[in-house]
Amino acid sequence: MPDPKRASSGPGAPGGGRHPRFRRLLDVADGLFDDVRVRAASDHVESGCAPCRDELASIIALRDRVADGPLEAPPRAALRRASRLFVAARVRAGVAVVQRVIATLVMDGRMAAAPALRSAGDGRRLLWTIGELELFATLSSGSRGALLRGQFLPADDEAPAPTGAVRLVRDGRVAVHAELDDDGEFAARCLMPGTYVIEGEVGDVAFASPPFVVDA
Amino acid sequence: MTPELIPEARAERDDGALVAACLDGDGSAWEALIARHGALVWAVARRAGLDEDDAADVFQNTWTIALEELSRVREPQHFARWVGRVARHQSMRVRRGYGIARKALPRVAREDIDVNVPDEELVRIEERGRVHAALARVGDRCDALLRLLYLETVRPAYDEIAARLGMRIGSIGPTRARCLQRLRGMLDGGGNA
């Protein structure tokens, strides 16, 4: 078989003539028969030189793959979801989380009164960013202490809800432990007044929030 | 492919090395596998006539299975073929779910649907993906020249190509040959261009 890397034509072939170089075979593949050297190369292949015929077929196949164009890229959201599978599997397998971050409080405001709650006017909305996640929470007072509802939201709306667990820590002691549900939500009830920190492991992140106060 | 997902250095690892790295807990290797073969999986699903939503489900299911079965892939160096078959199987399951409702596929021309996606077709899709991944690394000049010569619907005249690429007309032919030879060398040598 002719060496595609050779710089010059090779020895004679069964059908006569010299083995054409890669470039001439490519010219044949591209049908550039105006050049007498290309016609000679074509004649050589046609004369029965099996290695050159195979080489020409290989060149045509390569050229056709180029001409087929690139494959359509999958949507970026699909790529991100598939990429996150690995982290989810590590979490399921109990592998240690790979990041440890401090949550950043980006919103702390009052929320509209909720008639079902006795002291609804005390409600707050809180939003923390934790790496690429967001933790949105509402804190409202009730007859038996405060109620904190939280939900972890992925940066990509189409991504699955993060999995994991959180702890509410008051004065260095775990007051509440809660697993996230399928929607990435959790609730902590009957919170006594005090200064709390939310910490936990969600997705591949271990985090802790800055302290916040639950009033009496 | 999405080059931004995968640093070039990672792209140099072959599939066998990437599978091994995944099993060692290397998340970047997992991302590299997806970046390298995601288009293949997507193409198989779309070739099976699935719309974007169903293709996205097949994409996710395929990679979920790939992750779960990674330690049992008998020939990790041929991961592309293996994951392509998984994608084909998943696509067929979805297609069976379509039942007789061919009319439920308005966005796909009937002649473009190939439920079975035979092995030869898988190989062709895989090769196409490899060639174009290699083309992206063969050099800007070669990439631009080969695209102009072979990807344009109407091939531009050599004088136009010369003007667009700042080349002499006489160097187009030899450069084209060298570029294709280099491309073939990368495919033959790298295995995972």
Short mmCIF file of C-alpha atoms in Angstrom, two decimals:
data_model
loop_
_atom_site.label_atom_id
_atom_site.label_comp_id
_atom_site.label_asym_id
_atom_site.label_seq_id
_atom_site.Cartn_x
_atom_site.Cartn_y
_atom_site.Cartn_z
CA MET A 1 0.00 0.00 0.00
CA PRO A 2 1.42 3.40 -0.81
CA ASP A 3 2.69 5.31 2.13
CA PRO A 4 0.48 8.36 2.55
CA LYS A 5 3.32 10.25 4.22
CA ARG A 6 5.87 9.77 1.44
CA ALA A 7 7.10 12.84 -0.34
CA SER A 8 7.37 11.38 -3.80
CA SER A 9 5.82 8.77 -5.99
CA GLY A 10 6.54 5.16 -5.22
CA PRO A 11 7.69 2.28 -7.38
CA GLY A 12 5.72 0.87 -10.25
CA ALA A 13 2.44 -0.95 -9.82
CA PRO A 14 1.02 -4.05 -11.51
CA GLY A 15 -0.98 -1.95 -13.91
CA GLY A 16 1.97 0.26 -14.86
CA GLY A 17 3.00 3.76 -13.81
CA ARG A 18 4.10 4.93 -10.39
CA HIS A 19 2.01 4.96 -7.24
CA PRO A 20 0.38 8.37 -7.03
CA ARG A 21 0.99 10.54 -4.01
CA PHE A 22 -1.72 11.34 -1.48
CA ARG A 23 -2.32 14.71 -3.07
CA ARG A 24 -2.92 13.25 -6.52
CA LEU A 25 -5.29 10.65 -5.16
CA LEU A 26 -7.15 13.42 -3.37
CA ASP A 27 -7.32 15.29 -6.68
CA VAL A 28 -8.82 12.15 -8.19
CA ALA A 29 -11.32 11.96 -5.33
CA ASP A 30 -12.22 15.60 -5.92
CA GLY A 31 -12.54 15.06 -9.69
CA LEU A 32 -9.86 17.57 -10.71
CA PHE A 33 -9.21 15.87 -14.02
CA ASP A 34 -8.09 18.98 -15.89
CA ASP A 35 -4.55 18.22 -14.75
CA VAL A 36 -2.79 15.54 -16.75
CA ARG A 37 -1.12 14.26 -13.55
CA VAL A 38 -4.51 13.64 -12.01
CA ARG A 39 -5.67 11.73 -15.06
CA ALA A 40 -2.50 9.65 -14.87
CA ALA A 41 -3.18 8.92 -11.21
CA SER A 42 -6.73 7.91 -12.03
CA ASP A 43 -5.50 5.65 -14.83
CA HIS A 44 -3.08 4.08 -12.41
CA VAL A 45 -5.84 3.25 -9.96
CA GLU A 46 -8.06 1.99 -12.74
CA SER A 47 -5.27 -0.21 -14.05
CA GLY A 48 -5.69 -2.48 -11.05
CA CYS A 49 -3.36 -1.22 -8.32
CA ALA A 50 -5.18 -2.56 -5.29
CA PRO A 51 -3.22 -0.60 -2.63
CA CYS A 52 -3.88 2.67 -4.47
CA ARG A 53 -7.54 1.78 -4.90
CA ASP A 54 -7.78 1.16 -1.15
CA GLU A 55 -5.94 4.37 -0.42
CA LEU A 56 -8.30 6.29 -2.68
CA ALA A 57 -11.30 4.72 -0.94
CA SER A 58 -9.84 5.70 2.42
CA ILE A 59 -9.31 9.29 1.26
CA ILE A 60 -12.84 9.49 -0.10
CA ALA A 61 -14.24 8.16 3.18
CA LEU A 62 -12.29 10.74 5.19
CA ARG A 63 -13.30 13.57 2.87
CA ASP A 64 -16.94 12.46 3.04
CA ARG A 65 -16.86 12.46 6.85
CA VAL A 66 -15.60 16.03 6.70
CA ALA A 67 -18.30 16.89 4.19
CA ASP A 68 -20.98 15.31 6.40
CA GLY A 69 -20.49 18.26 8.73
CA PRO A 70 -20.23 18.21 12.51
CA LEU A 71 -22.78 16.39 14.63
CA GLU A 72 -25.49 18.51 16.15
CA ALA A 73 -24.47 19.54 19.63
CA PRO A 74 -26.79 18.47 22.45
CA PRO A 75 -28.58 21.31 24.26
CA ARG A 76 -26.47 22.86 26.98
CA ALA A 77 -29.10 22.07 29.61
CA ALA A 78 -28.90 18.38 28.69
CA LEU A 79 -25.12 18.47 28.99
CA ARG A 80 -25.30 20.13 32.40
CA ARG A 81 -27.81 17.62 33.72
CA ALA A 82 -25.72 14.69 32.53
CA SER A 83 -22.64 16.28 34.02
CA ARG A 84 -24.30 16.55 37.43
CA LEU A 85 -25.11 12.85 37.51
CA PHE A 86 -21.59 12.16 38.66
CA VAL A 87 -21.88 14.39 41.71
CA ALA A 88 -25.29 12.96 42.58
CA ALA A 89 -23.86 9.45 42.44
CA ARG A 90 -20.99 10.45 44.71
CA VAL A 91 -23.43 11.89 47.22
CA ARG A 92 -25.56 8.75 47.11
CA ALA A 93 -22.45 6.66 47.62
CA GLY A 94 -21.52 8.68 50.67
CA VAL A 95 -18.38 10.09 49.14
CA ALA A 96 -17.18 13.19 50.91
CA VAL A 97 -18.45 16.44 49.51
CA VAL A 98 -15.94 18.35 47.45
CA GLN A 99 -16.75 21.96 48.31
CA ARG A 100 -17.25 23.81 51.54
CA VAL A 101 -18.72 27.27 51.27
CA ILE A 102 -20.24 30.00 53.38
CA ALA A 103 -23.72 31.02 52.33
CA THR A 104 -24.19 34.67 51.46
CA LEU A 105 -27.33 36.45 52.55
CA VAL A 106 -28.63 38.46 49.61
CA MET A 107 -32.15 39.28 50.76
CA ASP A 108 -33.81 39.70 54.16
CA GLY A 109 -37.20 41.35 53.98
CA ARG A 110 -40.62 41.26 55.45
CA MET A 111 -43.32 39.26 53.76
CA ALA A 112 -47.01 39.90 53.40
CA ALA A 113 -49.26 38.81 56.24
CA ALA A 114 -50.46 35.22 56.11
CA PRO A 115 -53.90 34.96 57.76
CA ALA A 116 -53.36 31.39 58.90
CA LEU A 117 -50.54 32.41 61.15
CA ARG A 118 -51.23 34.05 64.50
CA SER A 119 -48.34 36.48 64.25
CA ALA A 120 -48.09 36.62 60.55
CA GLY A 121 -46.84 40.16 60.54
CA ASP A 122 -43.49 38.91 61.81
CA GLY A 123 -42.77 36.95 58.65
CA ARG A 124 -39.45 37.34 56.82
CA ARG A 125 -38.18 36.25 53.45
CA LEU A 126 -34.55 35.27 53.27
CA LEU A 127 -32.38 34.38 50.31
CA TRP A 128 -28.88 33.02 50.45
CA THR A 129 -26.56 32.04 47.63
CA ILE A 130 -24.55 28.90 48.23
CA GLY A 131 -22.13 28.30 45.40
CA GLU A 132 -24.34 27.83 42.37
CA LEU A 133 -27.38 27.09 44.53
CA GLU A 134 -29.86 29.46 46.03
CA LEU A 135 -31.63 28.86 49.34
CA PHE A 136 -34.91 30.68 49.62
CA ALA A 137 -36.61 30.60 53.03
CA THR A 138 -39.58 32.06 54.82
CA LEU A 139 -39.54 32.52 58.56
CA SER A 140 -42.86 33.04 60.32
CA SER A 141 -43.94 32.97 63.92
CA GLY A 142 -46.52 30.55 65.23
CA SER A 143 -48.19 29.57 68.47
CA ARG A 144 -45.45 27.06 69.32
CA GLY A 145 -42.40 28.84 68.07
CA ALA A 146 -41.21 29.95 64.66
CA LEU A 147 -41.53 28.04 61.43
CA LEU A 148 -38.76 28.05 58.85
CA ARG A 149 -39.53 26.73 55.38
CA GLY A 150 -36.72 26.55 52.89
CA GLN A 151 -36.12 25.45 49.35
CA PHE A 152 -32.86 24.92 47.51
CA LEU A 153 -33.00 26.04 43.90
CA PRO A 154 -30.46 25.00 41.27
CA ALA A 155 -28.93 27.70 39.08
CA ASP A 156 -30.48 26.04 36.05
CA ASP A 157 -34.26 25.92 36.25
CA GLU A 158 -34.35 22.68 34.29
CA ALA A 159 -31.90 20.90 36.55
CA PRO A 160 -33.25 18.40 39.05
CA ALA A 161 -33.84 19.61 42.59
CA PRO A 162 -30.74 19.20 44.72
CA THR A 163 -30.62 16.44 47.31
CA GLY A 164 -29.15 16.52 50.77
CA ALA A 165 -29.89 17.47 54.34
CA VAL A 166 -29.71 20.55 56.52
CA ARG A 167 -29.34 21.23 60.23
CA LEU A 168 -30.44 24.26 62.20
CA VAL A 169 -27.88 24.90 64.85
CA ARG A 170 -28.60 27.09 67.88
CA ASP A 171 -25.87 27.91 70.34
CA GLY A 172 -23.68 25.19 68.91
CA ARG A 173 -26.32 22.50 69.25
CA VAL A 174 -28.36 20.93 66.45
CA ALA A 175 -31.95 22.02 67.02
CA VAL A 176 -33.45 20.51 63.89
CA HIS A 177 -32.26 18.01 61.30
CA ALA A 178 -34.19 17.88 58.02
CA GLU A 179 -33.82 15.95 54.77
CA LEU A 180 -34.67 17.75 51.55
CA ASP A 181 -37.73 16.40 49.79
CA ASP A 182 -38.03 15.74 46.05
CA ASP A 183 -38.51 19.43 45.41
CA GLY A 184 -35.45 20.40 47.41
CA GLU A 185 -37.62 21.70 50.25
CA PHE A 186 -37.38 21.35 54.00
CA ALA A 187 -39.23 22.69 57.04
CA ALA A 188 -38.16 23.30 60.62
CA ARG A 189 -40.92 23.87 63.14
CA CYS A 190 -41.17 25.00 66.73
CA LEU A 191 -38.01 27.08 66.69
CA MET A 192 -37.34 28.76 69.99
CA PRO A 193 -35.98 32.30 70.02
CA GLY A 194 -32.26 32.45 69.53
CA THR A 195 -29.47 32.84 67.04
CA TYR A 196 -29.37 30.12 64.41
CA VAL A 197 -27.08 28.92 61.70
CA ILE A 198 -28.21 26.69 58.85
CA GLU A 199 -25.61 24.17 57.82
CA GLY A 200 -25.69 21.03 55.79
CA GLU A 201 -24.65 19.11 52.73
CA VAL A 202 -26.56 19.70 49.52
CA GLY A 203 -25.44 18.41 46.16
CA ASP A 204 -21.65 18.44 46.29
CA VAL A 205 -21.54 21.40 48.66
CA ALA A 206 -21.13 21.55 52.40
CA PHE A 207 -22.20 24.94 53.63
CA ALA A 208 -22.95 27.09 56.63
CA SER A 209 -25.03 30.25 56.69
CA PRO A 210 -24.20 33.41 58.58
CA PRO A 211 -26.11 33.59 61.88
CA PHE A 212 -29.66 34.93 61.88
CA VAL A 213 -31.95 35.73 64.76
CA VAL A 214 -35.33 34.22 65.48
CA ASP A 215 -37.20 36.63 67.71
CA ALA A 216 -39.54 35.74 70.53
CA MET B 1 -19.39 19.41 21.22
CA THR B 2 -18.95 22.10 23.80
CA PRO B 3 -15.25 22.82 24.07
CA GLU B 4 -15.76 25.12 27.04
CA LEU B 5 -16.76 22.12 29.13
CA ILE B 6 -13.48 20.39 28.61
CA PRO B 7 -9.98 21.79 28.82
CA GLU B 8 -7.78 20.64 25.97
CA ALA B 9 -5.47 18.68 28.24
CA ARG B 10 -8.34 16.45 29.29
CA ALA B 11 -9.25 15.83 25.67
CA GLU B 12 -5.91 14.09 25.21
CA ARG B 13 -6.83 11.23 27.51
CA ASP B 14 -8.23 8.26 25.64
CA ASP B 15 -11.56 6.77 26.56
CA GLY B 16 -10.03 3.91 28.52
CA ALA B 17 -8.13 6.38 30.69
CA LEU B 18 -11.22 8.52 31.17
CA VAL B 19 -13.36 5.57 32.24
CA ALA B 20 -10.67 4.52 34.71
CA ALA B 21 -10.42 8.06 36.05
CA CYS B 22 -14.20 8.21 36.50
CA LEU B 23 -14.09 5.02 38.51
CA ASP B 24 -11.42 6.68 40.67
CA GLY B 25 -13.85 9.50 41.37
CA ASP B 26 -12.55 12.05 38.89
CA GLY B 27 -15.50 14.21 37.95
CA SER B 28 -13.54 16.01 35.24
CA ALA B 29 -13.12 12.69 33.43
CA TRP B 30 -16.88 12.23 33.48
CA GLU B 31 -17.33 15.69 31.99
CA ALA B 32 -14.74 14.85 29.35
CA LEU B 33 -16.63 11.71 28.34
CA ILE B 34 -19.84 13.68 28.01
CA ALA B 35 -18.13 16.46 26.08
CA ARG B 36 -16.52 13.94 23.76
CA HIS B 37 -19.45 11.62 23.15
CA GLY B 38 -22.49 13.74 23.99
CA ALA B 39 -22.99 14.63 20.34
CA LEU B 40 -22.90 10.95 19.42
CA VAL B 41 -25.59 10.09 21.96
CA TRP B 42 -27.66 13.05 20.84
CA ALA B 43 -27.26 12.14 17.16
CA VAL B 44 -28.38 8.55 17.75
CA ALA B 45 -31.50 9.74 19.55
CA ARG B 46 -32.32 12.28 16.88
CA ARG B 47 -31.55 9.79 14.10
CA ALA B 48 -34.13 7.51 15.68
CA GLY B 49 -36.70 10.19 14.98
CA LEU B 50 -37.13 11.54 18.49
CA ASP B 51 -38.10 15.13 19.07
CA GLU B 52 -35.95 17.34 21.29
CA ASP B 53 -37.81 16.55 24.50
CA ASP B 54 -37.63 12.80 24.04
CA ALA B 55 -34.06 13.02 22.81
CA ALA B 56 -33.21 14.91 26.00
CA ASP B 57 -34.78 12.11 28.06
CA VAL B 58 -32.80 9.52 26.12
CA PHE B 59 -29.66 11.59 26.61
CA GLN B 60 -30.15 11.70 30.38
CA ASN B 61 -31.11 8.02 30.63
CA THR B 62 -28.14 6.98 28.54
CA TRP B 63 -25.66 8.81 30.74
CA THR B 64 -27.39 7.58 33.87
CA ILE B 65 -26.95 4.00 32.66
CA ALA B 66 -23.40 4.74 31.57
CA LEU B 67 -22.54 5.94 35.05
CA GLU B 68 -24.15 2.96 36.73
CA GLU B 69 -22.56 0.46 34.35
CA LEU B 70 -19.18 2.11 33.99
CA SER B 71 -17.34 -0.49 36.02
CA ARG B 72 -18.79 -3.23 33.84
CA VAL B 73 -17.83 -1.83 30.44
CA ARG B 74 -15.72 -4.65 29.05
CA GLU B 75 -13.77 -2.58 26.55
CA PRO B 76 -13.49 0.94 27.97
CA GLN B 77 -11.33 2.00 25.04
CA HIS B 78 -14.41 1.44 22.89
CA PHE B 79 -16.67 3.43 25.17
CA ALA B 80 -18.07 5.40 22.21
CA ARG B 81 -19.47 2.30 20.55
CA TRP B 82 -20.84 1.07 23.85
CA VAL B 83 -22.56 4.31 24.83
CA GLY B 84 -23.89 4.61 21.28
CA ARG B 85 -25.55 1.24 21.65
CA VAL B 86 -27.04 2.24 24.98
CA ALA B 87 -28.42 5.37 23.33
CA ARG B 88 -29.83 3.30 20.51
CA HIS B 89 -31.52 0.94 22.94
CA GLN B 90 -32.97 3.81 24.95
CA SER B 91 -34.17 5.48 21.76
CA MET B 92 -35.92 2.31 20.63
CA ARG B 93 -37.70 2.08 23.98
CA VAL B 94 -39.03 5.59 23.54
CA ARG B 95 -39.98 4.88 19.95
CA ARG B 96 -41.94 1.83 21.05
CA GLY B 97 -43.75 4.15 23.40
CA TYR B 98 -44.80 6.17 20.38
CA GLY B 99 -46.66 3.07 19.26
CA ILE B 100 -48.37 3.46 15.99
CA ALA B 101 -48.60 7.20 16.34
CA ARG B 102 -46.16 8.03 13.58
CA LYS B 103 -48.16 11.14 13.05
CA ALA B 104 -46.88 12.23 16.45
CA LEU B 105 -43.57 13.02 14.77
CA PRO B 106 -44.44 16.04 12.70
CA ARG B 107 -41.03 17.63 12.95
CA VAL B 108 -39.11 14.69 11.55
CA ALA B 109 -39.28 13.66 7.93
CA ARG B 110 -40.25 10.02 7.60
CA GLU B 111 -37.23 9.21 5.47
CA ASP B 112 -34.96 10.55 8.22
CA ILE B 113 -36.31 8.07 10.75
CA ASP B 114 -34.34 4.93 11.30
CA VAL B 115 -35.72 3.11 14.30
CA ASN B 116 -33.05 0.46 14.34
CA VAL B 117 -29.97 2.62 13.75
CA PRO B 118 -27.81 -0.33 12.67
CA ASP B 119 -24.28 -0.80 13.89
CA GLU B 120 -22.86 0.52 10.62
CA GLU B 121 -24.82 3.71 11.12
CA LEU B 122 -23.52 3.96 14.67
CA VAL B 123 -19.99 3.61 13.34
CA ARG B 124 -20.63 6.30 10.75
CA ILE B 125 -22.02 8.70 13.35
CA GLU B 126 -19.12 7.91 15.65
CA GLU B 127 -16.60 8.50 12.86
CA ARG B 128 -18.27 11.75 11.94
CA GLY B 129 -17.98 12.93 15.52
CA ARG B 130 -14.33 11.91 15.71
CA VAL B 131 -13.44 13.56 12.43
CA HIS B 132 -14.96 16.86 13.41
CA ALA B 133 -13.47 16.78 16.88
CA ALA B 134 -10.10 16.29 15.19
CA LEU B 135 -10.85 19.00 12.65
CA ALA B 136 -11.27 21.45 15.49
CA ARG B 137 -7.70 20.66 16.56
CA VAL B 138 -5.99 20.39 13.22
CA GLY B 139 -5.26 24.12 13.08
CA ASP B 140 -7.28 27.19 12.21
CA ARG B 141 -5.99 27.45 8.66
CA CYS B 142 -6.67 23.81 7.87
CA ASP B 143 -10.03 23.91 9.59
CA ALA B 144 -11.10 26.95 7.58
CA LEU B 145 -9.79 25.58 4.29
CA LEU B 146 -11.37 22.14 4.63
CA ARG B 147 -14.68 23.64 5.66
CA LEU B 148 -14.67 25.94 2.64
CA LEU B 149 -13.76 23.12 0.30
CA TYR B 150 -16.05 20.42 1.62
CA LEU B 151 -18.78 21.90 3.78
CA GLU B 152 -20.05 24.76 1.66
CA THR B 153 -23.19 23.92 -0.29
CA VAL B 154 -21.55 25.47 -3.34
CA ARG B 155 -17.79 25.16 -3.22
CA PRO B 156 -16.22 28.60 -3.66
CA ALA B 157 -13.79 29.10 -6.53
CA TYR B 158 -10.11 28.83 -5.65
CA ASP B 159 -9.54 32.57 -6.21
CA GLU B 160 -12.33 33.32 -3.73
CA ILE B 161 -10.89 30.85 -1.20
CA ALA B 162 -7.47 32.41 -1.70
CA ALA B 163 -8.86 35.87 -1.03
CA ARG B 164 -10.83 34.81 2.03
CA LEU B 165 -7.96 32.92 3.62
CA GLY B 166 -5.12 35.13 2.44
CA MET B 167 -3.45 32.28 0.55
CA ARG B 168 -1.93 31.96 -2.86
CA ILE B 169 -4.14 30.06 -5.27
CA GLY B 170 -1.31 27.69 -6.02
CA SER B 171 -0.95 26.66 -2.40
CA ILE B 172 -4.60 25.66 -1.92
CA GLY B 173 -4.24 22.21 -3.46
CA PRO B 174 -1.08 21.19 -1.57
CA THR B 175 -2.34 22.72 1.68
CA ARG B 176 -5.63 20.88 1.35
CA ALA B 177 -3.76 17.60 0.95
CA ARG B 178 -1.45 18.29 3.89
CA CYS B 179 -4.41 19.22 6.08
CA LEU B 180 -6.29 16.04 5.27
CA GLN B 181 -3.14 13.99 5.84
CA ARG B 182 -2.65 15.68 9.20
CA LEU B 183 -6.27 15.04 10.06
CA ARG B 184 -5.92 11.38 9.19
CA GLY B 185 -2.75 11.16 11.22
CA MET B 186 -4.54 12.53 14.26
CA LEU B 187 -7.37 10.07 13.82
CA ASP B 188 -5.04 7.13 13.32
CA GLY B 189 -2.70 8.09 16.11
CA GLY B 190 -4.95 9.53 18.77
CA GLY B 191 -7.90 7.22 18.74
CA ASN B 192 -9.88 9.93 20.45
CA ALA B 193 -9.36 13.03 18.43
#
